[in-house]
mmCIF file of C-alpha atoms in Angstrom:
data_model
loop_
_atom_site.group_PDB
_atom_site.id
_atom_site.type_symbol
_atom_site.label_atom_id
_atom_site.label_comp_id
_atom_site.label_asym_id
_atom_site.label_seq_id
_atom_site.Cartn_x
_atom_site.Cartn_y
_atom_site.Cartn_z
ATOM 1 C CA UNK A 779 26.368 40.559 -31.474
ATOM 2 C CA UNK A 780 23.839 38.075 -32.486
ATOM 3 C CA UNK A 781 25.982 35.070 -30.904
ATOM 4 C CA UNK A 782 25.950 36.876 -27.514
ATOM 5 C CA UNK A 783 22.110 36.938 -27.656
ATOM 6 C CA UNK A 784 21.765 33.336 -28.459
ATOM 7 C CA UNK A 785 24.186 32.934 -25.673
ATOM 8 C CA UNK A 786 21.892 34.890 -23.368
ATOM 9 C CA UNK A 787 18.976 33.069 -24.594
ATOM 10 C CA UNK A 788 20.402 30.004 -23.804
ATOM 11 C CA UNK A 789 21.395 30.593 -20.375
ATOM 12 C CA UNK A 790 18.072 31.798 -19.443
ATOM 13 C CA UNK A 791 16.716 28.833 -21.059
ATOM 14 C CA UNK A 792 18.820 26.254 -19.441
ATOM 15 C CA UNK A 793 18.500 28.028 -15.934
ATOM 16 C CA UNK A 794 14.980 28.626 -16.444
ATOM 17 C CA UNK A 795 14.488 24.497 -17.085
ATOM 18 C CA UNK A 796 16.939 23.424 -14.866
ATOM 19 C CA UNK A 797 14.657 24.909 -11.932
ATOM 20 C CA UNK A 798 11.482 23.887 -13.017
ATOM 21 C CA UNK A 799 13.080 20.717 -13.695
ATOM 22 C CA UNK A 800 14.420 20.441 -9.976
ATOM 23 C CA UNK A 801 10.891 21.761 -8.926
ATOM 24 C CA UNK A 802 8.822 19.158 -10.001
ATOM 25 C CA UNK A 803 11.566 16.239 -9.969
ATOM 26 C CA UNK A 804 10.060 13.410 -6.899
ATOM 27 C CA UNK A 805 12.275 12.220 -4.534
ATOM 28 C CA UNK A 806 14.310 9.681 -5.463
ATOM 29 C CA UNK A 807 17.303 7.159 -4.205
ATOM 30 C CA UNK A 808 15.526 4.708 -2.151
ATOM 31 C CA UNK A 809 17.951 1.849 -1.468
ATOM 32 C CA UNK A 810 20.724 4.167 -1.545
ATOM 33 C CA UNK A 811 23.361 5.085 1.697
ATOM 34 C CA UNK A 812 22.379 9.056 1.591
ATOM 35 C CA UNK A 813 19.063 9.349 -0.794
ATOM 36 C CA UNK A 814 18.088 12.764 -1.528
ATOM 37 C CA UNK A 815 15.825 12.952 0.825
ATOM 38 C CA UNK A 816 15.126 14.652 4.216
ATOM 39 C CA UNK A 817 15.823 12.359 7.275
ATOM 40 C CA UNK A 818 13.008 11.925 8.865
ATOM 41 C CA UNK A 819 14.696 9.703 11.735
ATOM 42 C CA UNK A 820 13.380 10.139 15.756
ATOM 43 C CA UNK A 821 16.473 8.977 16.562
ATOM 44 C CA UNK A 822 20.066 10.324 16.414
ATOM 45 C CA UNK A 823 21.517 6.838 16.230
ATOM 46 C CA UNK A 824 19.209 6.433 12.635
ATOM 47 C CA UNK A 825 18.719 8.232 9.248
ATOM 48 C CA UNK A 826 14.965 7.499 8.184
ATOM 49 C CA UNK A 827 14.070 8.104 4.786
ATOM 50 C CA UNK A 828 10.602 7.985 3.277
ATOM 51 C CA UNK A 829 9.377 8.356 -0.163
ATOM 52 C CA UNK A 830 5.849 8.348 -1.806
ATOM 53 C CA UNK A 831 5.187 7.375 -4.800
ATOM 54 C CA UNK A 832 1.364 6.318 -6.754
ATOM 55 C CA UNK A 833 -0.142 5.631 -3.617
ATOM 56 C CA UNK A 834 2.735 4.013 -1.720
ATOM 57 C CA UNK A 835 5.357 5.398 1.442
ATOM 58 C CA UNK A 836 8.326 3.676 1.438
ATOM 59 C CA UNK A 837 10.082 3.991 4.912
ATOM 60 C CA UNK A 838 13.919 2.925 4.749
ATOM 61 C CA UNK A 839 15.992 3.115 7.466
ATOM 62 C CA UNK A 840 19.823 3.348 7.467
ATOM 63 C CA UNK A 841 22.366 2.841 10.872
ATOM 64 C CA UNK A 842 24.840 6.116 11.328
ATOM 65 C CA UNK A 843 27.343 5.049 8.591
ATOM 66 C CA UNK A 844 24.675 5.112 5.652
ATOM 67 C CA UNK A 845 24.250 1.136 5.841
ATOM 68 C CA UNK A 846 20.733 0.443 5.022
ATOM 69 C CA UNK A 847 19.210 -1.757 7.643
ATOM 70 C CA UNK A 848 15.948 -2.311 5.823
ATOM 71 C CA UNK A 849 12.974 -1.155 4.332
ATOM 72 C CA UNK A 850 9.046 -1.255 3.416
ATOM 73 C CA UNK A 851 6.099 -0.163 1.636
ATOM 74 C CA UNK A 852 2.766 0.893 3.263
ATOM 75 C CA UNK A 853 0.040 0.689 0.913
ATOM 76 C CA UNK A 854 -3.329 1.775 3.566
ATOM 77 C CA UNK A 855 -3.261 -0.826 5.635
ATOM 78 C CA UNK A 856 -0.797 -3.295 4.339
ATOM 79 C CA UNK A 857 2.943 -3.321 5.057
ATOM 80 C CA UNK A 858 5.107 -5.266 3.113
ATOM 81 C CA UNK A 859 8.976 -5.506 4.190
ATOM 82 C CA UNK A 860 11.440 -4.849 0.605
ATOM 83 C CA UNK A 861 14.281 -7.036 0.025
ATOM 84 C CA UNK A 862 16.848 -4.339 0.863
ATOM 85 C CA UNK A 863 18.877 -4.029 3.270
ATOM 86 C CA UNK A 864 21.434 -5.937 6.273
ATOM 87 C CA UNK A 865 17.975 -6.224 8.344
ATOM 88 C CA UNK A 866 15.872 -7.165 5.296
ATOM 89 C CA UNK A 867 14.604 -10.121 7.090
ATOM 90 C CA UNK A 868 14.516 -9.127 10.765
ATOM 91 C CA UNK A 869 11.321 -6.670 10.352
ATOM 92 C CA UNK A 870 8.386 -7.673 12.386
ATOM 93 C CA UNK A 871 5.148 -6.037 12.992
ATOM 94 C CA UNK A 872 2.688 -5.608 15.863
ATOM 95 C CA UNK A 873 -0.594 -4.687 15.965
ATOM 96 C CA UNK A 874 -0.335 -3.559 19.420
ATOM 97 C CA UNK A 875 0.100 0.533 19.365
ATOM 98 C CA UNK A 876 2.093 0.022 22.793
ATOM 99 C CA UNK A 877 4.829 -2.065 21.767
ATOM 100 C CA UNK A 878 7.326 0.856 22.304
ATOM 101 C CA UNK A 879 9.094 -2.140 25.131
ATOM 102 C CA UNK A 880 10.852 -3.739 21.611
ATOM 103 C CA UNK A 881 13.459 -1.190 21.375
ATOM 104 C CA UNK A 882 13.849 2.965 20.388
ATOM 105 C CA UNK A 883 11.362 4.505 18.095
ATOM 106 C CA UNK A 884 13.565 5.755 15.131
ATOM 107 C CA UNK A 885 10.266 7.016 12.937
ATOM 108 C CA UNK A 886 7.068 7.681 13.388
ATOM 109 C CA UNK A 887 3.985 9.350 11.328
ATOM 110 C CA UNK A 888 0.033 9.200 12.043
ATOM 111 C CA UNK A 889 -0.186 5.910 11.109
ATOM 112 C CA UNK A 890 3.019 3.899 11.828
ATOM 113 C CA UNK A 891 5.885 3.683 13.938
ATOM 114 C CA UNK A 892 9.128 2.111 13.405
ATOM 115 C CA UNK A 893 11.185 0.970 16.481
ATOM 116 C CA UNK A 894 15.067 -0.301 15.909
ATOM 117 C CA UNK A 895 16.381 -3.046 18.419
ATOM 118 C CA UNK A 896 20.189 -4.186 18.428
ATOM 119 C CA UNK A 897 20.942 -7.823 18.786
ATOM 120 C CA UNK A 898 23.849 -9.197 20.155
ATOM 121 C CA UNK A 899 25.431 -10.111 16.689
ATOM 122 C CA UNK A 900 25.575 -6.407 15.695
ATOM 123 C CA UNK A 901 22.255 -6.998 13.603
ATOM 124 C CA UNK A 902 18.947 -4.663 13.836
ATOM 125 C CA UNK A 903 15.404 -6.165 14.668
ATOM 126 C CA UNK A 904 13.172 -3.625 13.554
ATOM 127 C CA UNK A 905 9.407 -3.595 14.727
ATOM 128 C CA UNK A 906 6.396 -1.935 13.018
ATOM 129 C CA UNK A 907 3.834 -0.707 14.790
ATOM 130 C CA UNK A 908 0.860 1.213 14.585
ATOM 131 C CA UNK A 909 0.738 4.868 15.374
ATOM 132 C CA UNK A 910 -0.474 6.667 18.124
ATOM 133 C CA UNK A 911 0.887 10.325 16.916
ATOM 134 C CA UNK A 912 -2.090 12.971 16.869
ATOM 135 C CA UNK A 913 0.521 15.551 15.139
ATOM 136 C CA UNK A 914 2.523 14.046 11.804
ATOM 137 C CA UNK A 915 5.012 17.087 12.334
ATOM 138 C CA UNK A 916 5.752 16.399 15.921
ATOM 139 C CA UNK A 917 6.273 12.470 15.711
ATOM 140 C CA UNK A 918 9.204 13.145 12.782
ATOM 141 C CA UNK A 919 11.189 15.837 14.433
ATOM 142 C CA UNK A 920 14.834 14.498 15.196
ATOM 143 C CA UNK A 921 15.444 13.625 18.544
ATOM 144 C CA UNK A 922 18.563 14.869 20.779
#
């Protein structure tokens, strides 16, 4: 009798943890094929990932197959491209909010927006941008 309470007991514990656990755990798996992490890609061709973390969005973006292309950090106004990635050194930024001519957006938030443009060697070059989205929700939807 008393084992089957401790049993009990335990169970509740351990369920009881493992959801406030999964509650409060952030979102991890930047650098990784399929993070756990909502896509937040404007683009059906893309899987766009972001994560914040002290201060700092990290935007990754990853082809159809889970390759990631590349990645960076936005800290306010600075952008810094992370060594991760096939693309890791083909990101380029413009501070020109109409650049939308360098290729398909594939994210986009109030303040930036990421556009993805095939080369002919099967490589991405990917273009940051500022923002011109007045609604956060909108800009992130997937496309068709």
């Amino acid at each position: 009798m008393r084992l089957k309470r401790y049993l009990a007991l335990a169970a509740v514990l351990v369920v009881g943890c493992g959801t406030a656990l999964a509650a409060t755990a952030p979102v991890t798996g930047l650098g990784q094929s399929w993070p756990n992490a909502p896509d937040q890609s404007t683009s059906p061709q893309f899987h766009v990932y972001t994560f914040d973390r002290k201060g700092v969005r990290y935007i990754q973006v990853n082809d159809t197959n889970g390759t990631v292309r590349g990645a960076i950090a936005v800290i306010g106004d600075e952008v810094m491209a992370l060594p991760m990635g096939t693309d890791a050194t083909r990101w380029s930024a413009s501070t020109l909010s109409t650049a939308r001519a360098a290729g398909p957006s594939v994210y986009q938030d109030a303040a930036v927006r990421v556009s993805a443009t095939p080369l002919p060697d099967g490589s991405l070059r990917l273009l940051l941008a500022p923002s011109q989205c007045e609604d956060p929700a909108k800009c992130s939807i997937k496309g068709p």
